[in-house]
């Protein structure tokens, strides 16, 4: 089984997720600059989610680049990751339309947490599949060192943003 | 004629189908956790449809992986499958917004039934095209054994879910 | 310049056009089978447009399969075709929601006419680019015989459907 | 790191951006030709944005065609470009629904300006990465001459359109 279609499908889903978020920025009815003001939190949460999805796409790209073989488990672990990522536009929209209200911001953080868990699961599944071929495993192992840190960093950001935004949302 | 564009186009359509379903989960107006409660059936039907489309994508991936040649009939059988799959977001939305009402759940089951018929038709069309080359036919034949069972299983799930949810929907 | 990205981009746009039409089939508010009745013309126009876009994708696939070289003119002729095809969801929606009213049906026919003109332009542009290499031109020439007929046929269908539906729409 | 997925992802995002703009052309409620009249500015701004995105896709295609190596900076510079391009459907919708009102037209011009800056940044990032291999750098250098001019031209159009449309929007 080759990984080309896995990459193509993931690219398609990620491209759609990253783009449909822009549909949440509803066209305002006014024609003045002031009409854009209520859209500011929506826009900010769009930028934030665009960054997260960009990070995921980059990491996904690097991970699969150093992968040779995929199997059914990898396909499903990948779909699992895409499922959680696909919830980001919804939580982004809820958070944006409510100016970072606490519940919406918390939900946003929860979905990001599940995304990072799903990413880690996918990584482990790929390593298990490619484990027998020690050279590959090593290469992935080395890559992992560089990858675990942004992942932790990512989760860190998620939590910090979550709390800082939650703080923002309190008032 | 090669199968690359067939795969790419199918991936594109499936990626969009699987992602636009999330647009049915409308952003709620409230800012409390309670505001999410009416979205629960919508969310559950999203998860269900995501699983089905994931299964179809996986099976489609395996089937085309063991295919060498495609012709006009295969292209149309594939479009036929995509047509029925493209109706899933609509039935998912109808079922979700009505908390699994009987008619909506039945329609959901009917569309899934047509999907499995279309999948079976595509499989037969591919076998007919690749039939002359006995080695390929064999390989597909072997693969079929492993593929008919998940297909039956899938139809089984479709029907069982359909009845159990229909039962759920009665009250 | 190679044709791979041209194919990939066209596949992407066609996949999205064919799938966003399903968003026009709005989820009804009722939970009864009767709630689906007003959706019948919307559904029929969806089926019709799905067929047309399927035909275009198939022909596009065949045409580019027998193409070796592309240049800037081909890229733009292709974008021109995609532009007219991208208007199909809008005209489909207008026609479907008005039960095949005359103006809507006429507009549908007009857009289809421009699509077929754009397709013919693309074909001519590709032939001009590949013309120097006589073998290729010949191969495309032979292919053309088989391709002009479905194109005429398609235009024929477009016009006949247009008049028959217009007739339908009168009452 | 190869550039295939970068191309595929960019194609996906561009294909979606170019197609979701058509969703802004809302299906009118009337069945007469007159019902289409208020849609004229929406349609014109759709044509304009389609042209711009077509130009960007074409230039992006040419630029990556003459690129051999990509790195993390290129990936992010590309995402940065896609971010600004993804705002075009929103500004197109705002401008179209307000018949080219001044603020909306100005915002449209601003987003186009950021797009061209992002494009230029991407170009510089790619040159820096491929700089060591002088042959490549040269080839890109030559290409640049032909590419800077359309870019300037593009910015020129952006500004001229911006002012002419702004002029239009004044009354």
XYZ file of C-alpha atoms in Angstrom:
684
model
C 0.000 0.000 0.000
C 1.488 3.351 -0.880
C 1.114 6.643 0.924
C 0.323 8.873 -2.052
C -3.432 8.725 -1.737
C -3.187 9.145 2.032
C -1.275 12.369 1.443
C -3.630 13.533 -1.316
C -6.726 12.873 0.773
C -5.262 14.569 3.854
C -4.217 17.552 1.738
C -7.734 17.792 0.353
C -9.398 17.639 3.753
C -6.932 20.100 5.326
C -7.286 22.504 2.382
C -11.063 22.459 2.769
C -10.973 22.840 6.567
C -8.593 25.783 6.327
C -10.733 27.475 3.680
C -14.273 26.919 4.924
C -13.385 28.784 8.099
C -13.416 31.915 5.966
C -17.115 31.260 5.318
C -17.718 32.016 9.009
C -16.634 35.620 8.366
C -20.093 36.682 7.227
C -20.339 39.586 4.799
C -21.540 42.596 6.884
C -24.576 44.618 5.790
C -23.148 48.106 6.330
C -20.879 49.840 3.816
C -18.782 51.767 6.346
C -15.505 50.775 7.915
C -17.369 50.550 11.231
C -19.338 47.602 9.846
C -16.143 45.564 10.076
C -15.641 46.205 13.788
C -17.851 43.360 15.109
C -15.935 41.031 12.792
C -12.637 41.622 14.604
C -12.886 38.669 17.053
C -14.088 36.447 14.186
C -11.077 37.529 12.164
C -8.654 37.009 15.057
C -9.925 33.488 15.737
C -9.615 32.806 11.995
C -5.952 33.861 12.053
C -5.338 31.698 15.141
C -6.945 28.599 13.595
C -5.196 29.204 10.276
C -1.883 29.154 12.157
C -2.758 25.921 13.995
C -3.856 24.158 10.834
C -0.734 25.429 9.086
C 1.404 23.915 11.862
C -0.470 20.613 11.591
C -0.128 20.547 7.821
C 3.622 21.237 8.078
C 4.177 18.560 10.715
C 1.982 16.086 8.822
C 4.055 16.801 5.723
C 7.336 16.145 7.547
C 6.052 13.001 9.270
C 4.764 11.329 6.107
C 7.887 12.385 4.232
C 9.894 10.057 6.486
C 7.333 7.255 6.232
C 7.659 4.394 3.781
C 4.849 2.006 4.515
C 1.276 2.550 5.567
C -1.426 0.052 6.541
C -5.064 0.075 7.586
C -4.231 1.237 11.114
C -2.332 4.246 9.761
C -5.271 5.099 7.467
C -7.655 5.073 10.412
C -5.310 6.940 12.751
C -5.055 9.574 10.023
C -8.842 9.771 9.636
C -9.078 10.104 13.423
C -6.761 13.110 13.291
C -8.740 14.635 10.400
C -11.961 14.177 12.372
C -10.741 16.326 15.253
C -9.206 18.873 12.920
C -12.529 19.099 11.058
C -14.163 20.347 14.259
C -11.875 23.377 14.376
C -13.971 25.546 12.004
C -17.032 25.013 14.211
C -15.252 25.890 17.461
C -13.504 28.791 15.742
C -16.857 30.147 14.603
C -18.412 29.765 18.062
C -15.465 31.405 19.762
C -15.249 34.218 17.204
C -18.936 35.091 17.256
C -18.948 35.328 21.029
C -15.790 37.416 21.408
C -13.822 34.627 23.108
C -16.484 33.715 25.724
C -15.197 31.232 28.365
C -17.178 28.129 27.309
C -16.388 28.651 23.618
C -12.704 29.206 24.357
C -12.582 26.126 26.563
C -14.193 24.011 23.827
C -11.634 25.365 21.384
C -8.856 24.247 23.733
C -10.446 20.815 24.187
C -10.661 20.199 20.450
C -7.022 21.279 20.066
C -6.079 18.865 22.845
C -7.818 15.975 21.062
C -6.076 16.999 17.835
C -2.678 16.739 19.469
C -3.602 13.353 21.024
C -4.752 12.133 17.602
C -1.520 13.384 16.060
C 0.530 11.530 18.638
C -1.513 8.350 18.020
C -0.891 8.630 14.276
C 2.817 9.044 14.917
C 2.934 5.946 17.123
C 0.946 3.912 14.575
C 3.343 4.837 11.793
C 6.365 3.931 13.936
C 4.836 0.541 14.809
C 4.241 -0.221 11.135
C 7.733 0.791 10.046
C 9.409 -0.632 13.169
C 10.820 -3.841 11.688
C 13.050 -1.964 9.268
C 15.463 -0.584 11.846
C 17.004 2.047 9.566
C 13.635 3.643 8.971
C 12.673 3.456 12.614
C 15.924 5.175 13.498
C 15.369 7.934 10.962
C 11.873 8.448 12.323
C 13.302 8.237 15.826
C 15.716 11.042 15.108
C 12.987 13.038 13.424
C 10.818 12.453 16.465
C 13.189 14.314 18.726
C 12.688 17.355 16.562
C 8.989 16.661 16.315
C 8.027 15.941 19.897
C 9.258 19.356 20.916
C 7.025 21.358 18.528
C 4.207 19.022 19.519
C 4.708 19.760 23.192
C 5.211 23.386 22.269
C 1.984 23.257 20.305
C 0.070 21.786 23.223
C 1.716 24.391 25.403
C 0.526 27.184 23.140
C -2.915 25.629 23.024
C -3.168 25.706 26.802
C -1.616 29.121 27.226
C -3.768 30.647 24.525
C -6.703 28.871 26.055
C -6.112 30.386 29.466
C -5.121 33.836 28.228
C -8.095 33.972 25.939
C -10.321 32.545 28.647
C -9.063 35.386 30.817
C -9.881 37.750 27.987
C -13.295 36.204 27.648
C -14.191 36.660 31.330
C -14.996 40.298 30.771
C -6.131 5.318 -19.624
C -4.584 5.523 -16.196
C -6.252 5.569 -12.830
C -4.390 8.468 -11.256
C -6.935 11.144 -12.102
C -9.780 8.828 -11.109
C -8.183 8.507 -7.673
C -7.439 12.222 -7.429
C -10.977 13.222 -8.393
C -12.541 10.681 -6.004
C -10.268 11.864 -3.208
C -11.303 15.431 -3.886
C -15.023 14.671 -3.876
C -14.783 12.465 -0.767
C -12.690 15.071 1.057
C -15.297 17.718 0.314
C -18.253 15.489 1.242
C -16.641 14.545 4.544
C -15.861 18.181 5.359
C -19.011 20.009 4.293
C -20.991 17.923 6.748
C -19.334 19.974 9.460
C -21.062 23.061 7.988
C -24.372 21.517 9.117
C -23.225 21.959 12.720
C -24.451 25.546 12.908
C -22.692 27.882 15.335
C -25.093 28.315 18.316
C -26.096 31.779 19.497
C -25.687 31.223 23.241
C -22.340 31.409 25.004
C -23.076 28.796 27.680
C -22.316 25.077 27.602
C -26.084 24.515 27.479
C -26.153 26.126 24.041
C -24.386 23.030 22.732
C -27.022 20.589 23.993
C -29.400 20.818 20.981
C -26.389 20.137 18.763
C -25.820 16.681 20.272
C -27.892 14.694 17.697
C -26.320 16.756 14.894
C -22.892 15.906 16.264
C -23.714 12.204 16.664
C -24.986 11.911 13.100
C -21.830 13.710 11.953
C -19.660 11.146 13.728
C -21.710 8.303 12.181
C -21.430 9.687 8.647
C -17.749 10.450 9.102
C -17.230 6.776 9.997
C -19.184 5.570 6.954
C -17.344 7.852 4.566
C -14.064 6.801 6.182
C -14.946 3.138 5.533
C -15.838 3.917 1.923
C -12.640 5.861 1.390
C -10.560 3.019 2.861
C -12.294 0.371 0.736
C -12.094 2.556 -2.378
C -8.385 2.980 -1.704
C -7.820 -0.785 -1.414
C -9.942 -1.593 -4.479
C -8.204 0.858 -6.820
C -4.821 -0.167 -5.425
C -5.375 -3.634 -6.962
C -6.702 -2.204 -10.229
C -4.528 -1.731 -13.292
C -6.789 -0.568 -16.069
C -9.828 1.663 -16.106
C -12.212 2.546 -18.934
C -15.261 4.737 -19.500
C -17.555 2.293 -17.681
C -15.360 2.377 -14.590
C -15.328 6.192 -14.666
C -19.120 6.284 -14.760
C -19.568 3.559 -12.143
C -17.279 5.626 -9.930
C -19.269 8.814 -10.553
C -22.425 6.846 -9.737
C -20.943 5.883 -6.374
C -19.865 9.475 -5.712
C -23.384 10.677 -6.529
C -24.961 8.585 -3.785
C -22.191 9.401 -1.335
C -22.748 13.117 -2.042
C -26.287 12.780 -0.713
C -25.012 11.697 2.713
C -24.415 15.251 4.041
C -28.027 16.171 3.231
C -29.539 13.092 4.919
C -27.126 13.499 7.826
C -28.284 17.062 8.288
C -31.967 16.139 8.103
C -31.530 13.254 10.538
C -29.418 15.300 12.936
C -31.690 18.317 13.060
C -34.717 16.165 13.817
C -33.094 14.026 16.540
C -33.244 10.819 14.484
C -36.915 11.096 13.432
C -38.219 7.939 11.653
C -38.551 9.309 8.105
C -35.142 11.016 8.238
C -33.490 7.889 9.632
C -35.145 5.723 6.980
C -33.943 8.053 4.210
C -30.454 7.874 5.698
C -30.615 4.063 5.508
C -31.921 4.179 1.918
C -29.071 6.406 0.744
C -26.555 4.107 2.465
C -28.169 1.131 0.707
C -27.783 2.809 -2.693
C -24.174 3.638 -1.808
C -23.407 -0.031 -1.152
C -25.169 -1.049 -4.398
C -23.144 1.554 -6.310
C -19.965 0.300 -4.649
C -20.740 -3.265 -5.675
C -21.460 -2.113 -9.259
C -18.116 -0.309 -9.407
C -16.361 -3.438 -8.167
C -18.023 -5.600 -10.834
C -17.189 -3.070 -13.569
C -13.535 -3.043 -12.584
C -13.398 -6.848 -12.562
C -14.993 -7.022 -16.031
C -12.416 -4.574 -17.421
C -9.455 -6.377 -15.885
C -10.878 -9.838 -16.530
C -8.823 -10.824 -19.560
C -5.574 -10.665 -17.649
C -6.169 -13.711 -15.457
C -3.456 -12.893 -12.904
C -5.038 -9.553 -12.121
C -8.503 -11.019 -11.979
C -7.225 -13.585 -9.504
C -5.593 -10.970 -7.344
C -8.798 -8.999 -7.345
C -10.707 -12.214 -6.749
C -8.674 -12.928 -3.650
C -9.038 -9.374 -2.540
C -12.758 -9.650 -3.088
C -13.103 -12.329 -0.431
C -11.713 -9.908 2.063
C -13.774 -7.108 0.603
C -17.199 -8.691 0.247
C -17.261 -9.347 3.967
C -16.750 -5.724 5.081
C -19.248 -4.755 2.409
C -21.864 -7.161 3.780
C -20.851 -6.067 7.250
C -21.275 -2.459 6.186
C -24.729 -3.121 4.784
C -25.462 -5.015 7.978
C -24.419 -2.072 10.113
C -26.401 0.234 7.880
C -29.542 -1.791 8.420
C -28.997 -2.392 12.130
C -28.211 1.242 12.761
C -31.190 2.114 10.654
C -33.535 0.019 12.745
C -32.001 0.867 16.110
C -32.039 4.541 15.315
C -35.513 4.244 13.853
C -36.478 2.656 17.175
C -34.782 5.542 18.936
C -36.613 7.968 16.719
C -40.063 6.526 17.461
C -40.172 8.264 20.799
C 5.665 22.906 -18.580
C 3.899 19.756 -17.531
C 0.181 19.079 -17.349
C 0.034 17.439 -13.912
C -0.865 20.571 -11.968
C -3.356 21.584 -14.648
C -5.105 18.240 -14.145
C -4.877 18.442 -10.358
C -6.278 21.981 -10.235
C -9.106 21.143 -12.672
C -9.940 18.036 -10.657
C -10.073 20.121 -7.509
C -12.342 22.771 -8.980
C -14.636 20.198 -10.639
C -14.830 18.144 -7.445
C -15.864 21.232 -5.486
C -18.377 22.418 -8.102
C -20.012 18.984 -8.233
C -20.209 18.799 -4.449
C -21.283 22.292 -3.427
C -24.432 21.879 -5.507
C -25.609 19.515 -2.792
C -25.518 22.468 -0.375
C -28.420 23.958 -2.369
C -30.579 21.059 -1.188
C -31.502 22.777 2.081
C -32.389 20.568 5.041
C -36.234 20.764 5.393
C -37.808 21.689 8.719
C -40.542 19.017 8.782
C -39.899 15.452 9.915
C -42.441 13.797 7.604
C -41.888 12.337 4.150
C -44.077 15.158 2.807
C -41.392 17.648 3.866
C -39.249 16.288 1.049
C -41.825 16.978 -1.678
C -40.863 20.644 -2.367
C -37.272 19.442 -2.729
C -38.097 17.269 -5.769
C -37.289 19.900 -8.465
C -34.135 20.861 -6.550
C -33.125 17.205 -6.488
C -33.898 16.688 -10.193
C -31.856 19.715 -11.237
C -29.035 18.403 -9.007
C -29.111 15.043 -10.819
C -29.099 16.836 -14.207
C -26.127 19.064 -13.317
C -24.259 16.144 -11.760
C -24.620 14.310 -15.089
C -23.384 17.307 -17.093
C -20.392 17.875 -14.848
C -19.677 14.132 -14.982
C -19.659 14.305 -18.798
C -17.339 17.311 -18.737
C -14.975 15.636 -16.289
C -14.873 12.485 -18.410
C -14.205 14.415 -21.642
C -11.635 16.627 -19.930
C -9.916 13.482 -18.674
C -9.776 11.967 -22.167
C -8.621 15.199 -23.815
C -5.736 15.860 -21.426
C -4.769 12.190 -21.541
C -3.845 12.655 -25.213
C -2.064 15.965 -24.561
C 1.683 16.230 -24.096
C 2.489 19.894 -23.858
C 0.654 22.800 -22.296
C 1.443 26.527 -22.326
C 0.009 29.742 -20.922
C -2.801 29.828 -23.475
C -3.920 26.324 -22.508
C -3.876 27.295 -18.805
C -6.112 30.283 -19.510
C -8.438 28.405 -21.862
C -8.803 25.850 -19.082
C -9.559 28.536 -16.482
C -12.119 29.989 -18.906
C -13.878 26.619 -19.054
C -13.768 26.296 -15.266
C -15.277 29.773 -14.924
C -18.401 28.828 -16.891
C -18.649 25.464 -15.161
C -18.453 27.229 -11.794
C -21.678 29.083 -12.637
C -23.604 25.808 -12.932
C -24.327 25.454 -9.174
C -25.894 28.932 -9.141
C -28.122 28.332 -12.180
C -28.974 24.851 -10.886
C -30.063 26.352 -7.587
C -32.167 29.045 -9.259
C -33.806 26.546 -11.609
C -34.436 24.005 -8.852
C -35.947 26.451 -6.381
C -38.367 27.803 -8.974
C -39.526 24.406 -10.322
C -37.934 24.927 -13.742
C -39.354 28.447 -14.364
C -38.711 29.710 -17.945
C -36.110 32.408 -17.193
C -34.158 30.135 -14.841
C -34.214 27.269 -17.327
C -33.117 29.558 -20.150
C -30.206 30.848 -18.050
C -29.240 27.253 -17.307
C -29.160 26.551 -21.058
C -27.125 29.705 -21.738
C -24.469 28.770 -19.168
C -24.280 25.255 -20.639
C -23.841 26.790 -24.100
C -20.931 28.923 -22.882
C -19.430 25.840 -21.214
C -19.451 23.950 -24.512
C -17.954 26.958 -26.342
C -15.224 27.196 -23.693
C -14.576 23.456 -24.011
C -14.230 23.777 -27.784
C -11.835 26.731 -27.328
C -9.695 24.711 -24.930
C -9.569 21.844 -27.428
C -8.456 24.162 -30.240
C -5.803 25.775 -28.017
C -4.354 22.395 -27.103
C -4.248 21.340 -30.763
C -2.461 24.566 -31.761
C 0.178 24.010 -29.046
C 0.780 20.374 -29.997
C 0.409 21.008 -33.731
C 4.083 21.022 -34.718
C 4.598 17.448 -33.674
C 2.533 15.818 -36.422
C 2.195 12.435 -34.697
C 0.605 14.025 -31.648
C -1.640 16.228 -33.762
C -2.767 13.143 -35.658
C -3.499 11.227 -32.482
C -5.493 14.181 -31.211
C -7.108 14.502 -34.632
C -8.325 10.916 -34.466
C -9.458 11.412 -30.922
C -11.280 14.542 -32.008
C -13.558 12.598 -34.311
C -14.740 10.646 -31.359
C -14.837 13.796 -29.251
C -16.624 16.240 -31.513
C -19.601 13.931 -31.649
C -20.200 13.759 -27.879
C -19.633 17.487 -27.791
C -22.291 18.090 -30.454
C -24.418 15.510 -28.712
C -23.899 17.358 -25.446
C -24.873 20.676 -26.987
C -27.844 18.888 -28.524
C -28.907 17.545 -25.138
C -28.374 20.974 -23.637
C -30.711 22.552 -26.163
C -33.302 19.766 -26.080
C -33.337 19.682 -22.304
C -33.538 23.421 -22.352
C -36.617 23.447 -24.554
C -38.296 20.454 -22.894
C -37.697 21.887 -19.445
C -38.739 25.321 -20.665
C -41.922 23.625 -21.863
C -42.229 22.049 -18.416
C -41.651 25.397 -16.816
C -44.436 27.129 -18.754
C -47.075 25.624 -16.514
C 11.772 17.618 1.094
C 9.933 17.603 -2.205
C 7.538 20.170 -3.582
C 4.747 17.850 -4.723
C 2.642 18.160 -1.605
C 3.220 21.896 -1.503
C 1.791 22.127 -5.022
C -1.082 19.761 -4.235
C -2.049 21.642 -1.082
C -1.834 25.037 -2.800
C -3.923 23.726 -5.696
C -6.523 22.471 -3.254
C -6.738 25.729 -1.344
C -6.811 27.840 -4.532
C -9.452 25.594 -6.102
C -11.638 25.996 -3.014
C -11.113 29.760 -2.770
C -11.985 30.228 -6.432
C -15.105 28.092 -6.103
C -16.585 29.210 -2.778
C -16.839 32.735 -4.142
C -19.682 31.433 -6.278
C -21.545 30.661 -3.038
C -21.754 34.428 -2.480
C -23.992 34.699 -5.558
C -27.147 33.899 -3.603
C -30.023 32.267 -5.497
C -32.634 35.048 -6.019
C -36.240 34.529 -4.978
C -37.956 35.885 -8.093
C -38.423 33.851 -11.259
C -38.107 36.747 -13.698
C -35.020 38.011 -15.490
C -35.328 41.183 -13.403
C -34.542 39.137 -10.295
C -30.983 38.824 -11.595
C -30.409 42.593 -11.832
C -29.309 43.178 -8.186
C -26.814 40.341 -8.691
C -24.899 42.222 -11.397
C -22.295 43.869 -9.080
C -21.898 40.551 -7.240
C -21.305 38.816 -10.566
C -18.843 41.484 -11.770
C -16.792 41.283 -8.573
C -16.822 37.481 -8.945
C -15.395 37.777 -12.471
C -12.722 40.218 -11.224
C -11.651 37.966 -8.343
C -11.711 34.891 -10.569
C -9.272 36.672 -12.896
C -6.963 37.655 -10.028
C -6.910 34.178 -8.560
C -6.346 32.771 -12.049
C -3.319 35.072 -12.449
C -1.979 33.993 -9.057
C -2.468 30.312 -9.842
C -0.688 30.709 -13.179
C 2.267 32.591 -11.647
C 2.448 30.152 -8.714
C 2.514 27.314 -11.237
C 5.391 28.882 -13.195
C 7.368 29.788 -10.070
C 7.237 26.319 -8.505
C 7.939 24.751 -11.882
C 11.397 26.316 -11.766
C 11.935 25.411 -8.107
C 13.849 22.332 -7.043
C 14.120 22.474 -3.301
C 11.737 23.661 -0.629
C 12.221 24.010 3.137
C 10.203 25.054 6.147
C 10.501 28.753 5.312
C 9.082 28.163 1.832
C 6.179 26.184 3.316
C 5.333 29.046 5.656
C 5.806 31.760 3.030
C 3.389 29.767 0.871
C 0.856 29.480 3.708
C 1.213 33.227 4.255
C 0.286 33.829 0.610
C -2.649 31.421 0.861
C -3.871 33.238 3.973
C -4.202 36.556 2.152
C -5.697 34.905 -0.907
C -8.267 33.191 1.338
C -9.575 36.620 2.359
C -10.489 37.465 -1.247
C -13.903 35.707 -1.201
C -14.917 37.760 1.856
C -13.852 41.099 0.394
C -15.366 40.140 -2.958
C -18.666 39.409 -1.257
C -18.634 42.669 0.699
C -17.740 44.711 -2.375
C -20.289 42.939 -4.574
C -23.196 43.231 -2.156
C -22.617 46.956 -1.727
C -22.209 47.795 -5.425
C -18.554 48.721 -5.082
C -18.941 51.054 -2.050
C -15.722 52.995 -1.199
C -14.761 51.209 2.042
C -15.418 47.764 0.559
C -13.445 48.575 -2.584
C -10.567 49.945 -0.547
C -10.474 46.801 1.591
C -10.446 44.736 -1.593
C -7.418 46.717 -2.801
C -5.669 46.331 0.560
C -6.082 42.554 0.558
C -4.758 42.411 -3.018
C -1.770 44.500 -1.941
C -0.983 42.076 0.884
C -1.359 39.182 -1.567
C 1.261 40.677 -3.865
C 3.599 41.353 -0.917
C 3.154 37.746 0.240
C 3.837 36.532 -3.303
C 7.024 38.558 -3.468
C 8.113 37.185 -0.045
C 7.524 33.625 -1.242
C 9.593 34.301 -4.344
C 12.488 35.681 -2.285
C 12.311 32.731 0.128
C 12.505 30.241 -2.722
C 15.483 32.075 -4.261
C 17.319 32.084 -0.924
C 16.810 28.329 -0.541
C 17.932 27.505 -4.079
C 20.652 30.166 -4.087
C 23.683 27.945 -3.555
C 23.140 26.062 -6.787
C 24.024 28.880 -9.148
C 22.469 27.349 -12.251
C 19.092 27.177 -10.601
C 19.403 30.667 -9.183
C 20.206 31.930 -12.667
C 17.255 30.175 -14.223
C 15.018 31.635 -11.553
C 16.758 34.982 -12.032
C 15.897 34.972 -15.709
C 12.379 33.855 -14.943
C 12.152 36.659 -12.398
C 12.625 39.293 -15.035
C 9.563 37.982 -16.785
C 7.815 37.547 -13.478
C 8.493 40.829 -11.733
C 6.830 42.680 -14.578
C 3.463 40.859 -14.367
C 3.709 41.263 -10.604
C 4.208 45.010 -10.909
C 1.544 45.019 -13.592
C -0.732 43.107 -11.260
C -0.151 45.555 -8.433
C -0.727 48.311 -10.950
C -4.055 46.832 -11.994
C -4.954 46.340 -8.352
C -4.381 49.984 -7.618
C -5.975 51.291 -10.806
C -9.008 49.054 -10.403
C -9.113 50.116 -6.810
C -9.216 53.790 -7.691
C -11.502 53.418 -10.714
C -13.902 51.249 -8.788
C -13.631 53.560 -5.783
C -14.565 56.333 -8.195
C -17.458 54.184 -9.354
C -18.467 53.548 -5.788
C -18.597 57.260 -4.880
C -21.939 57.671 -6.599
